[in-house]
Amino acid sequence: QVRLVELGGGLVQAGGSLRLSCAASGSIVSLNDMGWYRQAHGKQRELVAAISPGGTTNYAVAVKGRFIIARNNGNNMVYLHMLNLKPEDTAVYYCNADVLTYNSTWNNYWGRGTPVTVSS
């Protein structure tokens, strides 16, 4: 069993910042790509940022230059530093990871999400 637990969401004014964190736990042998997705009300879930085990990053155009993704491979954590937040960043943010478990299979896991609300 693998769990991804997100922390750090909340309400912030436009121009402000938040840091999200995600802890992966359970029957984990190895983590491959980890990422953050978001889903605004009435919209499809979309990729925000992803990071490989070696630190290669990929960002959505809408957040490039404002958000920074980072990970700590030693404690199975991934972070999203969100700067200069805009009302259009309002969404539920989900952690995602590709996990190799002790039964020698790779599976993709999701956290339950943490809401971020940016007021204008």
CSV table of C-alpha atoms in Angstrom, one decimal:
chain,number,residue,atom,x,y,z
A,1,GLN,CA,0.0,0.0,0.0
A,2,VAL,CA,1.3,3.4,-0.9
A,3,ARG,CA,0.0,6.8,0.3
A,4,LEU,CA,0.6,10.3,-0.9
A,5,VAL,CA,-0.3,13.0,1.5
A,6,GLU,CA,-0.4,16.7,0.5
A,7,LEU,CA,0.0,19.6,3.0
A,8,GLY,CA,0.2,23.3,2.6
A,9,GLY,CA,-2.9,24.5,0.8
A,10,GLY,CA,-5.0,27.4,1.9
A,11,LEU,CA,-6.2,30.9,1.1
A,12,VAL,CA,-3.8,33.6,0.0
A,13,GLN,CA,-4.1,37.0,-1.7
A,14,ALA,CA,-3.0,37.6,-5.2
A,15,GLY,CA,0.7,38.1,-5.3
A,16,GLY,CA,1.3,36.0,-2.3
A,17,SER,CA,3.0,32.6,-2.0
A,18,LEU,CA,2.4,29.1,-0.7
A,19,ARG,CA,4.5,26.0,-0.4
A,20,LEU,CA,2.9,22.6,-0.9
A,21,SER,CA,4.5,19.4,0.3
A,22,CYS,CA,3.7,15.8,-0.5
A,23,ALA,CA,5.0,12.8,1.5
A,24,ALA,CA,5.0,9.4,-0.1
A,25,SER,CA,4.9,6.4,2.3
A,26,GLY,CA,4.2,2.7,2.4
A,27,SER,CA,5.6,-0.2,0.4
A,28,ILE,CA,8.0,1.9,-1.6
A,29,VAL,CA,11.2,0.5,-3.2
A,30,SER,CA,11.8,3.5,-5.5
A,31,LEU,CA,10.1,6.6,-6.8
A,32,ASN,CA,10.4,7.7,-10.4
A,33,ASP,CA,8.8,10.9,-11.7
A,34,MET,CA,6.9,12.9,-9.1
A,35,GLY,CA,4.6,15.8,-10.0
A,36,TRP,CA,1.8,18.2,-9.1
A,37,TYR,CA,-1.4,18.5,-10.9
A,38,ARG,CA,-4.3,20.8,-10.4
A,39,GLN,CA,-8.0,20.8,-11.1
A,40,ALA,CA,-10.1,24.0,-11.1
A,41,HIS,CA,-13.8,23.9,-10.7
A,42,GLY,CA,-15.4,22.7,-13.9
A,43,LYS,CA,-12.1,22.0,-15.6
A,44,GLN,CA,-10.0,19.0,-16.4
A,45,ARG,CA,-7.0,18.1,-14.2
A,46,GLU,CA,-3.8,19.5,-15.7
A,47,LEU,CA,-0.1,19.0,-15.1
A,48,VAL,CA,1.5,21.9,-13.1
A,49,ALA,CA,5.0,20.6,-12.7
A,50,ALA,CA,7.0,17.3,-12.7
A,51,ILE,CA,10.4,16.3,-11.6
A,52,SER,CA,12.6,13.3,-12.3
A,53,PRO,CA,14.7,11.5,-9.7
A,54,GLY,CA,17.7,13.3,-11.1
A,55,GLY,CA,16.1,16.7,-10.8
A,56,THR,CA,15.0,17.3,-14.4
A,57,THR,CA,11.9,19.5,-14.2
A,58,ASN,CA,8.9,20.3,-16.5
A,59,TYR,CA,6.5,23.1,-16.0
A,60,ALA,CA,3.2,24.1,-17.4
A,61,VAL,CA,3.5,27.4,-19.4
A,62,ALA,CA,1.0,29.1,-17.1
A,63,VAL,CA,3.3,28.6,-14.0
A,64,LYS,CA,6.8,28.8,-15.5
A,65,GLY,CA,8.8,31.4,-13.7
A,66,ARG,CA,6.5,31.5,-10.7
A,67,PHE,CA,6.4,28.0,-9.4
A,68,ILE,CA,9.3,25.8,-8.4
A,69,ILE,CA,9.2,22.0,-7.9
A,70,ALA,CA,11.7,20.2,-5.8
A,71,ARG,CA,12.1,16.8,-4.3
A,72,ASN,CA,14.0,15.1,-1.5
A,73,ASN,CA,14.8,11.5,-2.6
A,74,GLY,CA,16.0,10.6,0.9
A,75,ASN,CA,12.6,11.1,2.5
A,76,ASN,CA,10.3,10.6,-0.5
A,77,MET,CA,9.1,14.2,-0.5
A,78,VAL,CA,8.1,16.5,-3.3
A,79,TYR,CA,7.5,20.2,-2.9
A,80,LEU,CA,5.8,23.0,-4.9
A,81,HIS,CA,6.9,26.5,-4.1
A,82,MET,CA,4.3,28.9,-5.6
A,83,LEU,CA,5.2,32.5,-5.9
A,84,ASN,CA,3.3,35.5,-7.3
A,85,LEU,CA,0.0,33.6,-7.1
A,86,LYS,CA,-2.9,34.7,-9.3
A,87,PRO,CA,-6.6,34.1,-8.9
A,88,GLU,CA,-6.4,31.7,-11.9
A,89,ASP,CA,-4.2,29.4,-9.8
A,90,THR,CA,-7.2,28.6,-7.6
A,91,ALA,CA,-7.7,24.8,-7.8
A,92,VAL,CA,-7.3,21.6,-5.9
A,93,TYR,CA,-3.6,20.5,-6.2
A,94,TYR,CA,-2.8,16.8,-6.4
A,95,CYS,CA,0.5,15.0,-5.8
A,96,ASN,CA,1.3,12.2,-8.2
A,97,ALA,CA,4.1,9.7,-8.3
A,98,ASP,CA,5.3,6.6,-10.2
A,99,VAL,CA,6.2,4.1,-7.5
A,100,LEU,CA,8.0,0.7,-7.6
A,101,THR,CA,6.6,-1.3,-4.8
A,102,TYR,CA,7.9,-4.4,-3.0
A,103,ASN,CA,5.9,-6.7,-5.3
A,104,SER,CA,8.1,-5.5,-8.1
A,105,THR,CA,5.5,-3.5,-10.0
A,106,TRP,CA,5.4,0.1,-11.1
A,107,ASN,CA,2.2,1.9,-10.4
A,108,ASN,CA,1.0,5.5,-10.5
A,109,TYR,CA,-0.5,7.0,-7.4
A,110,TRP,CA,-2.4,10.1,-6.5
A,111,GLY,CA,-2.9,12.0,-3.3
A,112,ARG,CA,-6.3,13.2,-2.2
A,113,GLY,CA,-5.5,16.8,-3.0
A,114,THR,CA,-5.2,20.1,-1.1
A,115,PRO,CA,-7.2,23.2,-2.0
A,116,VAL,CA,-5.5,26.5,-3.0
A,117,THR,CA,-7.6,29.6,-3.2
A,118,VAL,CA,-6.2,32.9,-4.4
A,119,SER,CA,-8.3,36.0,-3.8
A,120,SER,CA,-8.0,39.1,-6.0
